[in-house]
mmCIF file of C-alpha atoms in Angstrom:
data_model
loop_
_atom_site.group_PDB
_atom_site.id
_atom_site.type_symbol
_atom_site.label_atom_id
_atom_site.label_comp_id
_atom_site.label_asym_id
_atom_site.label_seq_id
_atom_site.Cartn_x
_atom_site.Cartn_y
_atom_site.Cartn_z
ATOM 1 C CA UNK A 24 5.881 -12.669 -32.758
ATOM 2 C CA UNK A 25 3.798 -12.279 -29.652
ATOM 3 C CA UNK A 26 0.599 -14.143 -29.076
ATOM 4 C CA UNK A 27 -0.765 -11.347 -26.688
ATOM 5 C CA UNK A 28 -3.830 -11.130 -28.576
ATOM 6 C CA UNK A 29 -4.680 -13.912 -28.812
ATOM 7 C CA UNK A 30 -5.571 -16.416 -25.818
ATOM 8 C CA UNK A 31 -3.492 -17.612 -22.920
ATOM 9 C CA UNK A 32 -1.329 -21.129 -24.127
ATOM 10 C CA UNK A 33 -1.192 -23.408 -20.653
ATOM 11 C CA UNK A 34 1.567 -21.677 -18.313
ATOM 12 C CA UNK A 35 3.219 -19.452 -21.140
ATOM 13 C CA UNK A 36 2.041 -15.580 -20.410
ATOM 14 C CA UNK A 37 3.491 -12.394 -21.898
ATOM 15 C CA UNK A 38 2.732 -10.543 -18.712
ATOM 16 C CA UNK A 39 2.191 -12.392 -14.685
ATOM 17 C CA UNK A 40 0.961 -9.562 -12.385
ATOM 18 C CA UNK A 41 1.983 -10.996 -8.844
ATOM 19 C CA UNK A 42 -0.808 -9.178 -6.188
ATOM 20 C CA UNK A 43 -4.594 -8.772 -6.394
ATOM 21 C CA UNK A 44 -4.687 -5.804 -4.594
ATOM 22 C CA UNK A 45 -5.460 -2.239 -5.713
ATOM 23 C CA UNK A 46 -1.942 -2.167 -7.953
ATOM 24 C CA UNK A 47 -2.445 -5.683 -9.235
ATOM 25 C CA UNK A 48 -5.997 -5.076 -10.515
ATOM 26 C CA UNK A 49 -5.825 -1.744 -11.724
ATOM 27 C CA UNK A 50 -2.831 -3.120 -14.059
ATOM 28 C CA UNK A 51 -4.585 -5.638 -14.615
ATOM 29 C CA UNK A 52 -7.336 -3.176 -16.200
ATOM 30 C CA UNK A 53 -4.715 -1.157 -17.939
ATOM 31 C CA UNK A 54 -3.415 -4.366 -19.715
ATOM 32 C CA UNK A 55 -6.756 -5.439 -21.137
ATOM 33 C CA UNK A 56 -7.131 -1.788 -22.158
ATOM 34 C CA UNK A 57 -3.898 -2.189 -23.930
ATOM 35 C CA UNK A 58 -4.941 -5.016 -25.554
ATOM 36 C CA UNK A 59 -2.998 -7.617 -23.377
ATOM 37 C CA UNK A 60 -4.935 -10.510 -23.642
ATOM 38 C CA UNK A 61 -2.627 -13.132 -22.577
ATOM 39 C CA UNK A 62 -1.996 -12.415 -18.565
ATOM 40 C CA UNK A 63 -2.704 -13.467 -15.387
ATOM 41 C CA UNK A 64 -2.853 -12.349 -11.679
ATOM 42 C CA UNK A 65 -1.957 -14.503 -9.177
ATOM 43 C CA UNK A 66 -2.634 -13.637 -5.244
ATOM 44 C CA UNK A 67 -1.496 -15.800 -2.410
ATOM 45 C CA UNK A 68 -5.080 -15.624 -0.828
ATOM 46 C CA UNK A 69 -8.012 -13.759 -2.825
ATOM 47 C CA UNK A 70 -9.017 -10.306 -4.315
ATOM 48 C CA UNK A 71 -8.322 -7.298 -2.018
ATOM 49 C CA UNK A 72 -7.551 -10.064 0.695
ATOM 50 C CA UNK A 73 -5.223 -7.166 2.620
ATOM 51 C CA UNK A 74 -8.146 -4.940 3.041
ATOM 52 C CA UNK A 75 -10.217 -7.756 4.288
ATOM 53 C CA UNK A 76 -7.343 -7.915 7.138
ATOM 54 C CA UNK A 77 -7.919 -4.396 7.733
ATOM 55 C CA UNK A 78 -8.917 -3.569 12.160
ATOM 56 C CA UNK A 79 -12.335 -3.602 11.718
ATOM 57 C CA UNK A 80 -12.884 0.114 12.933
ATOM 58 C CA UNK A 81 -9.924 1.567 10.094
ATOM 59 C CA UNK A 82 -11.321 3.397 7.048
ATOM 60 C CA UNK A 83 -9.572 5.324 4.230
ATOM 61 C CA UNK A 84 -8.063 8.714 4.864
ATOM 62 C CA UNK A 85 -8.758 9.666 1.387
ATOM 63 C CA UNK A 86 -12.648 10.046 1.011
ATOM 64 C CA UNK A 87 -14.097 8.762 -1.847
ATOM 65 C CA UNK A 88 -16.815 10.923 -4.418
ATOM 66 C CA UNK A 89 -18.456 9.794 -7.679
ATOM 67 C CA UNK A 90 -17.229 12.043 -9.788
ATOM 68 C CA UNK A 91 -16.638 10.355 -13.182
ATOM 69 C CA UNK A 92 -19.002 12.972 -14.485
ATOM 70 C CA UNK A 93 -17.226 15.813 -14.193
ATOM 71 C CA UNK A 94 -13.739 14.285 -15.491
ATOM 72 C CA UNK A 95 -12.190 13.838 -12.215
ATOM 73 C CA UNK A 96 -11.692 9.754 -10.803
ATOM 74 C CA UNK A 97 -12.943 9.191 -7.505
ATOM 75 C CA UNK A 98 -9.392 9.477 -5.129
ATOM 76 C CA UNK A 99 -9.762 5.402 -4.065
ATOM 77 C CA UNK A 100 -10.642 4.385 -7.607
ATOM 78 C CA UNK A 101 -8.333 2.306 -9.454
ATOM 79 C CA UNK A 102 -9.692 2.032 -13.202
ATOM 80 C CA UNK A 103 -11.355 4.749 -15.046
ATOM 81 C CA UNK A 104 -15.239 4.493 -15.145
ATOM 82 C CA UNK A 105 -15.335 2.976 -11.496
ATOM 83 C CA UNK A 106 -16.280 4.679 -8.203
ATOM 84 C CA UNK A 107 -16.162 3.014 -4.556
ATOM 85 C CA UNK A 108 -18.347 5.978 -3.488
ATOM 86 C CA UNK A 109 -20.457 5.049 -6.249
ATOM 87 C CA UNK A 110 -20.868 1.312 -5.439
ATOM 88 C CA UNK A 111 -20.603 1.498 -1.678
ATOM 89 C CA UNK A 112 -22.325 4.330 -0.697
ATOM 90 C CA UNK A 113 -19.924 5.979 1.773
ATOM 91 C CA UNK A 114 -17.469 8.413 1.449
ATOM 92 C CA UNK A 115 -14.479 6.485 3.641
ATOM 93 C CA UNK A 116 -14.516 2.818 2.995
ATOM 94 C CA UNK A 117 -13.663 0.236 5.156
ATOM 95 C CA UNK A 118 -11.303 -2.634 4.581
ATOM 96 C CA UNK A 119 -13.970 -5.029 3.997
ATOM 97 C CA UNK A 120 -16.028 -1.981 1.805
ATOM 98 C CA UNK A 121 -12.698 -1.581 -0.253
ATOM 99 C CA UNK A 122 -11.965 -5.243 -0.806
ATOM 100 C CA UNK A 123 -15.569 -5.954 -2.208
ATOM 101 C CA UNK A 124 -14.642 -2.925 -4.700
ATOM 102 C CA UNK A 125 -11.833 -4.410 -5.595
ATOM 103 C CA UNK A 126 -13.711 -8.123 -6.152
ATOM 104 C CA UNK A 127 -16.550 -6.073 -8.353
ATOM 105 C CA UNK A 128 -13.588 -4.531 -10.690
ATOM 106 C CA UNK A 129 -12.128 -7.893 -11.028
ATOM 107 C CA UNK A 130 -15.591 -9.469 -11.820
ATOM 108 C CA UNK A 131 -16.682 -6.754 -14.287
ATOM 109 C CA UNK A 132 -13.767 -6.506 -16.618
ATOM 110 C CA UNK A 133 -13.469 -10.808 -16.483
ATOM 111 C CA UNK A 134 -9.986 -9.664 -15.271
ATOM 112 C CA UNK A 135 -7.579 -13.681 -15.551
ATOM 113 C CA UNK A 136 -7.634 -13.737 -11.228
ATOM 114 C CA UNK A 137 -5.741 -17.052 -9.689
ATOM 115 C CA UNK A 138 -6.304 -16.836 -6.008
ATOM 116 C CA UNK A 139 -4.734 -19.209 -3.371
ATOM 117 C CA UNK A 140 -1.121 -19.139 -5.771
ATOM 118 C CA UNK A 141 1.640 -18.708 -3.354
ATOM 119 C CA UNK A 142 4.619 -17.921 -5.604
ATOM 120 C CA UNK A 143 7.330 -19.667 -4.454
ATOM 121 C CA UNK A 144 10.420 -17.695 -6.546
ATOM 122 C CA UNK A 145 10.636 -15.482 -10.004
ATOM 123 C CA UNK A 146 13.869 -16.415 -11.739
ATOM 124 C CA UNK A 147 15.387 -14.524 -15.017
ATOM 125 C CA UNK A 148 16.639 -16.591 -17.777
ATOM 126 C CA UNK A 149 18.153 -13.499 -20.091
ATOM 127 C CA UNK A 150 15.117 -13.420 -22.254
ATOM 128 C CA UNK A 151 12.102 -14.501 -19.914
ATOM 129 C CA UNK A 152 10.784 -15.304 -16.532
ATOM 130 C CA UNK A 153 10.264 -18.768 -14.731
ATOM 131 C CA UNK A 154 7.918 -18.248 -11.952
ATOM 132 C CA UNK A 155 7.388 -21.135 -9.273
ATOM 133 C CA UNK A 156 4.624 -21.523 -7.570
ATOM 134 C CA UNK A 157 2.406 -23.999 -5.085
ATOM 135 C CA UNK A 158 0.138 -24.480 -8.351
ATOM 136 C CA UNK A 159 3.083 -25.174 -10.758
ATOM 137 C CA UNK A 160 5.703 -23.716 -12.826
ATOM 138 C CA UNK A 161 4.945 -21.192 -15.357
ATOM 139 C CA UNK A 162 6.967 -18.653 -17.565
ATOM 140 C CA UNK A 163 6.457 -14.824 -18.814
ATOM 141 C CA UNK A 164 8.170 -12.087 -21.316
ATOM 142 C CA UNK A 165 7.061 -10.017 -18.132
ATOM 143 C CA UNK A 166 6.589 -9.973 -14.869
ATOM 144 C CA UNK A 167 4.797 -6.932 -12.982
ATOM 145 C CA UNK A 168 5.223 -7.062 -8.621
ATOM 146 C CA UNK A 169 2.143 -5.593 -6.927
ATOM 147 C CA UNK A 170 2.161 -7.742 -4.154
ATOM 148 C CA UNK A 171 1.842 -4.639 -1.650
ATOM 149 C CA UNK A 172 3.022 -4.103 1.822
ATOM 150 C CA UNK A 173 -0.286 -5.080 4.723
ATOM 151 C CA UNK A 174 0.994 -8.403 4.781
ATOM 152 C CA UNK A 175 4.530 -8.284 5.734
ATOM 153 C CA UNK A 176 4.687 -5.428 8.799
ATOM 154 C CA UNK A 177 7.698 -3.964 9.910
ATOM 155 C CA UNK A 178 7.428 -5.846 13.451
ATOM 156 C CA UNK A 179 11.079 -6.336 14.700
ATOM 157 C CA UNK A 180 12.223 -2.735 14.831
ATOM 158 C CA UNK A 181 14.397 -2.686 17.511
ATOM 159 C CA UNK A 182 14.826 -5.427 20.912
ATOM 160 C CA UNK A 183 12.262 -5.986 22.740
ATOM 161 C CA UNK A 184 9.815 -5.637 19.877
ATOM 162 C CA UNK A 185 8.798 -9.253 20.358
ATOM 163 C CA UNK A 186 6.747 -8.245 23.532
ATOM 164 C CA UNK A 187 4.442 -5.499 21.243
ATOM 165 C CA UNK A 188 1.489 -5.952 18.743
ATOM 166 C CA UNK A 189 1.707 -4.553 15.343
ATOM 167 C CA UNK A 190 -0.896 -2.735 14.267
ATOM 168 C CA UNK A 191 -1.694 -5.137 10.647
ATOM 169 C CA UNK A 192 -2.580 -7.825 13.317
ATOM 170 C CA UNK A 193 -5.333 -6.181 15.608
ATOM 171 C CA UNK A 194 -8.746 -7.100 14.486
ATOM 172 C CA UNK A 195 -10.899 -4.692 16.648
ATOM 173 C CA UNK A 196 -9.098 -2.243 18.900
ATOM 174 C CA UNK A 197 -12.163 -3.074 21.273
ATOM 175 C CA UNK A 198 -10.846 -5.950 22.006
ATOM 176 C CA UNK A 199 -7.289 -4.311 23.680
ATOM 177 C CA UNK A 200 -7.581 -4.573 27.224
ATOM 178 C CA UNK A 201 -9.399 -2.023 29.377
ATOM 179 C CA UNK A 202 -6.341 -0.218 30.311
ATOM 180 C CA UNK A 203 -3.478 3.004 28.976
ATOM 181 C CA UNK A 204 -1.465 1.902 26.323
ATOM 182 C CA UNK A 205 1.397 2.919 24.326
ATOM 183 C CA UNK A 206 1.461 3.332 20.739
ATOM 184 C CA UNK A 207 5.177 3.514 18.314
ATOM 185 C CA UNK A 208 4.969 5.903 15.834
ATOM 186 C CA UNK A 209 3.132 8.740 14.625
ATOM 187 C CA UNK A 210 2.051 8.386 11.304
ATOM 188 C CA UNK A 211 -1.803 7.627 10.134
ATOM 189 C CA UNK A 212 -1.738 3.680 11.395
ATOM 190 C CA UNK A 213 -0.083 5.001 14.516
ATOM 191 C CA UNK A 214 -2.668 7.539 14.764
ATOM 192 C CA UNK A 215 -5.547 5.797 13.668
ATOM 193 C CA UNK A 216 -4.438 3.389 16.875
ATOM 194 C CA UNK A 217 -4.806 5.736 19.625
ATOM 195 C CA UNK A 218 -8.176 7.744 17.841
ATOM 196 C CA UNK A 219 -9.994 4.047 18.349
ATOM 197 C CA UNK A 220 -8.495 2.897 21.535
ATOM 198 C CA UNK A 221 -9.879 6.697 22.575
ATOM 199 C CA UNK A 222 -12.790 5.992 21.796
ATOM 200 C CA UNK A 223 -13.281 3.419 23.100
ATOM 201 C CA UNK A 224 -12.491 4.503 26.558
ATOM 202 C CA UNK A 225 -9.124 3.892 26.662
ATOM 203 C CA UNK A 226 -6.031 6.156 27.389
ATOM 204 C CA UNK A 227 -3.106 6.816 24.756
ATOM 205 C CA UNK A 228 0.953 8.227 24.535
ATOM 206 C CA UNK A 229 1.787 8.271 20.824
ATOM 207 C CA UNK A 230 5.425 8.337 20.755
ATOM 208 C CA UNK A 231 7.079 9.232 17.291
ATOM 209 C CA UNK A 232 10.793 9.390 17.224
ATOM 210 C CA UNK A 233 11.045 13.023 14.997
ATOM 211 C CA UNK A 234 11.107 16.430 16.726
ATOM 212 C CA UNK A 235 9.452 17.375 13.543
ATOM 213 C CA UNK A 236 6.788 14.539 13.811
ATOM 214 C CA UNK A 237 3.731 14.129 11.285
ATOM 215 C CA UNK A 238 1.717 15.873 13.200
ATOM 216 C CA UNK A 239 3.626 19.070 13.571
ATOM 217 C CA UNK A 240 4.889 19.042 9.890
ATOM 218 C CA UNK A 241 3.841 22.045 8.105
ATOM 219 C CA UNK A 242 3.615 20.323 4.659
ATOM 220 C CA UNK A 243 1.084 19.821 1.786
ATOM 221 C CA UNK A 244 2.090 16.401 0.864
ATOM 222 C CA UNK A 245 0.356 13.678 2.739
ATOM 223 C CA UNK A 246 3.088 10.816 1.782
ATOM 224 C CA UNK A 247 4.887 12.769 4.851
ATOM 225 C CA UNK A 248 2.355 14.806 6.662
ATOM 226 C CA UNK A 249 -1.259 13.623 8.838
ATOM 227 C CA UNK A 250 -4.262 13.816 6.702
ATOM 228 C CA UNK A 251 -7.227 16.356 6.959
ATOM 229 C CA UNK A 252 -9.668 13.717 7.997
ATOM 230 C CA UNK A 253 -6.862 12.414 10.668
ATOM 231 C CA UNK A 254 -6.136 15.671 12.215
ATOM 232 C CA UNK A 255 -10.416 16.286 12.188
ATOM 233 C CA UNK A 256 -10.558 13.228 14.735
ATOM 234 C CA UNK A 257 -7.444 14.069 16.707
ATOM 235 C CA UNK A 258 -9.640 17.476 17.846
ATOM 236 C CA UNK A 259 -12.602 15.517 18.546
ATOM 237 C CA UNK A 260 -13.127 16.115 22.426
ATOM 238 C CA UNK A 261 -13.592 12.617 23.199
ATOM 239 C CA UNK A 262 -9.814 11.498 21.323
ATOM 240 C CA UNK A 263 -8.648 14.982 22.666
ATOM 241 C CA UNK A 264 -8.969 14.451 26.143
ATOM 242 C CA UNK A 265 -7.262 10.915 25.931
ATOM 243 C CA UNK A 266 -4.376 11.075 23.662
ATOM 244 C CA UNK A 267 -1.270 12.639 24.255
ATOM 245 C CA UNK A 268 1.543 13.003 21.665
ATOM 246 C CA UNK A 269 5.008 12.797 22.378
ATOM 247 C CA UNK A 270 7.655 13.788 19.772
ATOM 248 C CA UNK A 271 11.374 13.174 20.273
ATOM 249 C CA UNK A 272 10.629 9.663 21.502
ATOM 250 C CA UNK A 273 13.410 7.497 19.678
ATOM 251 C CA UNK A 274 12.504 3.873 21.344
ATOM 252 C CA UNK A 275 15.656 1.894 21.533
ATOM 253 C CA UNK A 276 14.000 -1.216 23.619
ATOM 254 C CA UNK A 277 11.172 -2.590 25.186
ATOM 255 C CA UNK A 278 11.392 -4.723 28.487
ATOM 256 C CA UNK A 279 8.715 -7.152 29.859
ATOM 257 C CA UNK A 280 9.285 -6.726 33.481
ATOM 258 C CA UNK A 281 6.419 -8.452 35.474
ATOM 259 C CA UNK A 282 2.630 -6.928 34.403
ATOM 260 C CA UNK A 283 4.358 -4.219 32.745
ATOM 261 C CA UNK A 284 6.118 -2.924 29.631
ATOM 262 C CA UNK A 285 8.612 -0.672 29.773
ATOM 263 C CA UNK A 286 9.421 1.008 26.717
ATOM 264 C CA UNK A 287 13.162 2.811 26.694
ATOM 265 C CA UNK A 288 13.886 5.862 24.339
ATOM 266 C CA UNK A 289 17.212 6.817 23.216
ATOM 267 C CA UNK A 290 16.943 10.204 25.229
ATOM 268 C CA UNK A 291 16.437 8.696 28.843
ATOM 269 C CA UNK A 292 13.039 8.687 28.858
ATOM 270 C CA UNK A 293 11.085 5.954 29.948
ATOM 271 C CA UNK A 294 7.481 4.810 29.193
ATOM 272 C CA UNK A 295 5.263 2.575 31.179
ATOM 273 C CA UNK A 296 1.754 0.518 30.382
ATOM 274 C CA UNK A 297 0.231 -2.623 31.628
ATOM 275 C CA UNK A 298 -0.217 -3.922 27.953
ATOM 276 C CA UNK A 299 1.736 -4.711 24.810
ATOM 277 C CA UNK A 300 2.749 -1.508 23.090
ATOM 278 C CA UNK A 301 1.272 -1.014 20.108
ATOM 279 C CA UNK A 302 3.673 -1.436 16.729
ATOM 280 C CA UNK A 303 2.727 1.082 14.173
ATOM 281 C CA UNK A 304 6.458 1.107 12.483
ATOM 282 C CA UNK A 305 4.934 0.826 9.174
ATOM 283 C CA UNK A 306 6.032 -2.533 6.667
ATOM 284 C CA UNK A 307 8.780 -4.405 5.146
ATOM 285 C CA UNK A 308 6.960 -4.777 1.665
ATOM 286 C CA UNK A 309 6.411 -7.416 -0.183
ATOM 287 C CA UNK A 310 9.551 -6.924 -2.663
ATOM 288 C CA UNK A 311 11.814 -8.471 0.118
ATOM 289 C CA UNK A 312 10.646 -11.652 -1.391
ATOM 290 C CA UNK A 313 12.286 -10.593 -4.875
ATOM 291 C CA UNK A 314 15.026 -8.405 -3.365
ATOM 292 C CA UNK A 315 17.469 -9.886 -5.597
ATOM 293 C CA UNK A 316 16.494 -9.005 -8.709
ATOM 294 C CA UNK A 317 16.334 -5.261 -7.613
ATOM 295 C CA UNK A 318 19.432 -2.719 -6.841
ATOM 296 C CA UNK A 319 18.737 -0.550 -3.622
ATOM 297 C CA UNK A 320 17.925 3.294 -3.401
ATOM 298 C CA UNK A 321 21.175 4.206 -1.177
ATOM 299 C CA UNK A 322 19.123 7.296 0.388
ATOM 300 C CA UNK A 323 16.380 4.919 1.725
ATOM 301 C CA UNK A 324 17.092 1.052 0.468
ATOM 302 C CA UNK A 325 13.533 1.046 -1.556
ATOM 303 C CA UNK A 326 13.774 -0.499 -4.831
ATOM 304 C CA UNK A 327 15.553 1.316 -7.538
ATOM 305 C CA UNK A 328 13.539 1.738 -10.939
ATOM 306 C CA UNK A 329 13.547 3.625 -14.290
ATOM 307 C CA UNK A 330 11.995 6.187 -15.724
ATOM 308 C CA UNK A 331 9.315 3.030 -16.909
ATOM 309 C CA UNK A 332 9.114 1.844 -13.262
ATOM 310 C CA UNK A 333 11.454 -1.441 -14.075
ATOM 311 C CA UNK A 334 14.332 -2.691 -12.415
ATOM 312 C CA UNK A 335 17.198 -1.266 -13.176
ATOM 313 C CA UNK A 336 19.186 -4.803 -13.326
ATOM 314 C CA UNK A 337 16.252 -7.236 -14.131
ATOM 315 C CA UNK A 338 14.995 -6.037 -17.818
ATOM 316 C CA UNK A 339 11.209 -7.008 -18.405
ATOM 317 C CA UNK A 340 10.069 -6.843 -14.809
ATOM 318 C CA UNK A 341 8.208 -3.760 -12.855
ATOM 319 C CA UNK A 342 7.334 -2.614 -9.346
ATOM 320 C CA UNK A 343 3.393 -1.022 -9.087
ATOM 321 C CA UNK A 344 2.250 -0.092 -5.600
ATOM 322 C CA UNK A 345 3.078 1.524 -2.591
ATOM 323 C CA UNK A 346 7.075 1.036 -2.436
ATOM 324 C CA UNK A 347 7.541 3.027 -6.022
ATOM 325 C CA UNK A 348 9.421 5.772 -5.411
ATOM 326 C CA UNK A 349 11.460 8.368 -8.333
ATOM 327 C CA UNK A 350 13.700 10.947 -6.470
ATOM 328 C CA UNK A 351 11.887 12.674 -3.289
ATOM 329 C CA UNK A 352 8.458 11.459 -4.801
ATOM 330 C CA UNK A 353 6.506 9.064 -2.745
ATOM 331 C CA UNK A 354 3.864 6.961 -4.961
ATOM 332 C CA UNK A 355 2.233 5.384 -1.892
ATOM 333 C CA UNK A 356 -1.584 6.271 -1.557
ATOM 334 C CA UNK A 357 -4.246 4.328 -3.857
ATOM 335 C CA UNK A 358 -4.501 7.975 -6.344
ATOM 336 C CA UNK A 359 -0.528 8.164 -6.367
ATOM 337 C CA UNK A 360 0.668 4.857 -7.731
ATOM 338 C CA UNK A 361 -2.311 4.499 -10.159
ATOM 339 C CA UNK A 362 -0.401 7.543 -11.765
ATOM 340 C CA UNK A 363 2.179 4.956 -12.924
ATOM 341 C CA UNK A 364 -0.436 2.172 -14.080
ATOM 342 C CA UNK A 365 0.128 3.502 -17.727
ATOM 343 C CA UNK A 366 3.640 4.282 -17.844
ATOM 344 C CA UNK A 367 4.357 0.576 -17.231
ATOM 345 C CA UNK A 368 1.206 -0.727 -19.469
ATOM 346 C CA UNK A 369 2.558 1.606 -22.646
ATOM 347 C CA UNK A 370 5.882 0.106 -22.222
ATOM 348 C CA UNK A 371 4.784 -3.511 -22.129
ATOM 349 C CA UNK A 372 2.734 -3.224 -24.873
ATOM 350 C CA UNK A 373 5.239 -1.107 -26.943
ATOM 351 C CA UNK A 374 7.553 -4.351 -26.422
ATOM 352 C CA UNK A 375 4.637 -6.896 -27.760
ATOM 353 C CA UNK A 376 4.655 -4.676 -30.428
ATOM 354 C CA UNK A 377 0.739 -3.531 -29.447
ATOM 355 C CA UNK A 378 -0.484 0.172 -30.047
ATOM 356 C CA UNK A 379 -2.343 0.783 -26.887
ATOM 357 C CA UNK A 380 -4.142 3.402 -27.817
ATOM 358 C CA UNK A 381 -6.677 3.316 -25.199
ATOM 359 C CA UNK A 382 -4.234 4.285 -22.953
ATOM 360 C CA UNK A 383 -4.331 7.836 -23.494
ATOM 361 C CA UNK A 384 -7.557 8.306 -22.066
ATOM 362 C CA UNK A 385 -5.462 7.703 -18.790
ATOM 363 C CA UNK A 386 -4.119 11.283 -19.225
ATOM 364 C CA UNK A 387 -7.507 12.890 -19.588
ATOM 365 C CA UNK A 388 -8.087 11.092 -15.967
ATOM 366 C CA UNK A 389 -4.872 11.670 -13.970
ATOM 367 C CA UNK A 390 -3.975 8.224 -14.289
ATOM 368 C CA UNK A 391 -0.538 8.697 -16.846
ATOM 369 C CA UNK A 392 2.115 10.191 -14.807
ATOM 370 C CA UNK A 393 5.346 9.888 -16.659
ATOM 371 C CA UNK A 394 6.838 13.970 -16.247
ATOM 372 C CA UNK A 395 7.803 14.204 -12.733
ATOM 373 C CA UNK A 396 8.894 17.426 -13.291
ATOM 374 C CA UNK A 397 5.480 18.592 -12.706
ATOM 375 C CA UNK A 398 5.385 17.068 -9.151
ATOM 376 C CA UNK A 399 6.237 18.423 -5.527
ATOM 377 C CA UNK A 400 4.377 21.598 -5.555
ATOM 378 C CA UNK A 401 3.499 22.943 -1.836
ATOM 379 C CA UNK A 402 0.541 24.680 -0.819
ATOM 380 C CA UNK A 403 1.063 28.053 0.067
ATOM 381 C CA UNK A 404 -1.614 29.128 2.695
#
């Protein structure tokens, strides 16, 4: 018989959501919703604490609207009935912005937060979860990883790497020295990079290693293509004038020779600049931590799930965020993965034996993806 409605007994949980960032509270909605009583999320620092991390000039591609009214969910909400456009007055949040969302959706539904828990490891017994961590040893029927990405960056691509800066770990691009520099990769961090060093005087080469690069792609989908508001400021005159894009550019090594970085590409060409190239190679993820008790996609090495987002190998736990992924479909922007909130929700409560009614009103709000045969559409014109 489960206890989940009734309250938590000390360390024994039906469900431990590991990650208070957008995936970990938004589940963490869906399972009070469900009526999931007995839970708890655990982050190694606080609420939204990747955000906070955030450079402080970097705001959300996806611009946020209020409108709740008219049955659509603002794009960077995460729980129906909330709005970051409503509470922070601007239409693309900040890090900072986005994290105090996420702290007012965790204060307003009393959601079971336990910041500062670093978990140490998640083991599976055959009919549970033991979960170690710096605040103790607890167990779960369930365990749901939403620990994200931000935190562990994708920082030793290839040699040399050791003599760049990743992205994740600028805090103003201000601060970069008064000089050109180099940016890796082409995608929105990559980009985002060289529109703020632009602006702020400096000069930029954007080197991405496709032909086909994101910003030549003629697709709809913006898991593989720039975003509107990201092309917008790429034909600003000020960015215009200073960055220059080149595709093709498959870096192999960089070299620290003297004052200067010399960044080698597998074609020959060779790229020069007085300061540490800038890493935007994207991130390792968080599931690294639990790679274990996942099989491997063998197109791409991301985890492999089921049709319920759940390991295929370790029954009872489930993968929310960025890094879910079913086929060619990418659930990695803040209105894609909350798709999924639902799916996994209705199946954890279906096992606790719970109705979860109130889920359905996830449909009626795009939030309760589970046909994928309705995805990958393109725009036409």
């Amino acid at each position: 018989m489960s206890d989940a409605g009734s309250r938590p007994r000390e360390n024994k949980f039906d469900v431990i959501v590991v990650g208070a960032g957008p995936a970990g509270i938004g589940i963490g909605v869906a399972l009070m919703q469900a009526g999931i009583k007995n839970f708890l999320i655990v982050d190694r620092h606080e609420v939204g604490s990747s955000f906070a991390k955030w450079p402080r000039q970097m705001r959300f591609i996806t611009p946020s609207f209020p409108t709740n009214s008219i049955g659509m969910l603002d794009l960077n909400s995460i729980a129906i009935g909330t709005s970051p456009a409503f509470s922070l007055e601007t239409e693309h949040p900040t890090g900072w912005q986005y994290a105090a969302f996420l702290q007012s959706v965790a204060a307003h539904f009393e959601l079971p937060v336990r910041s500062g828990t670093d978990v140490f490891s998640v083991e599976f017994d055959g009919d549970g979860f033991d979960v170690q961590t710096n605040q103790g040893a607890w167990t779960a029927r369930f365990v749901i990883w939403a620990a994200g990405e931000f935190q562990y960056p994708q920082d030793r691509p290839f040699p040399g790497s050791e003599h760049c800066l990743h992205n994740s770990l600028v805090e103003s691009w201000s601060d970069l020295p008064d000089c050109d520099h180099l940016v890796i990769g082409g995608y929105e961090s990559g980009m985002d990079a060289a529109i703020h060093l632009a602006k702020a005087g400096r000069n930029v080469v954007v080197l991405d290693r496709a032909e086909t690069p994101p910003w030549r792609r003629e697709e709809s989908d913006p898991s593989s293509t720039l975003s509107t508001y990201t092309l917008q400021r790429l034909r600003q005159k000020q960015v215009g004038e200073r960055v220059r894009l080149a595709r093709g550019a498959d870096v192999c090594e960089v070299r620290r020779l003297g004052a200067e970085y010399r960044v080698l590409c597998a074609s020959g060409d060779e790229f020069v600049s007085p300061a540490p190239p800038i890493l935007a190679t994207g991130f390792r993820g968080s599931v690294q931590l639990v790679a274990e008790l996942f099989e491997s996609r063998a197109e791409d090495g991301f985890p492999l799930l089921n049709e319920q987002d759940e390991s295929t190998i370790t029954p009872g736990l489930f993968l929310a965020g960025p890094m879910v992924r079913h086929d060619n479909h990418v659930f990695c922007f803040i209105y894609k993965f909350r798709q999924r909130f639902a799916v996994v929700v209705k199946t954890i409560a279906d096992r606790l034996g719970l109705p979860a009614e109130e889920l359905e009103k996830y449909r009626q709000w795009g939030m309760y993806l589970d046909d994928l045969s309705c995805c990958g559409e393109e725009c036409v014109c």
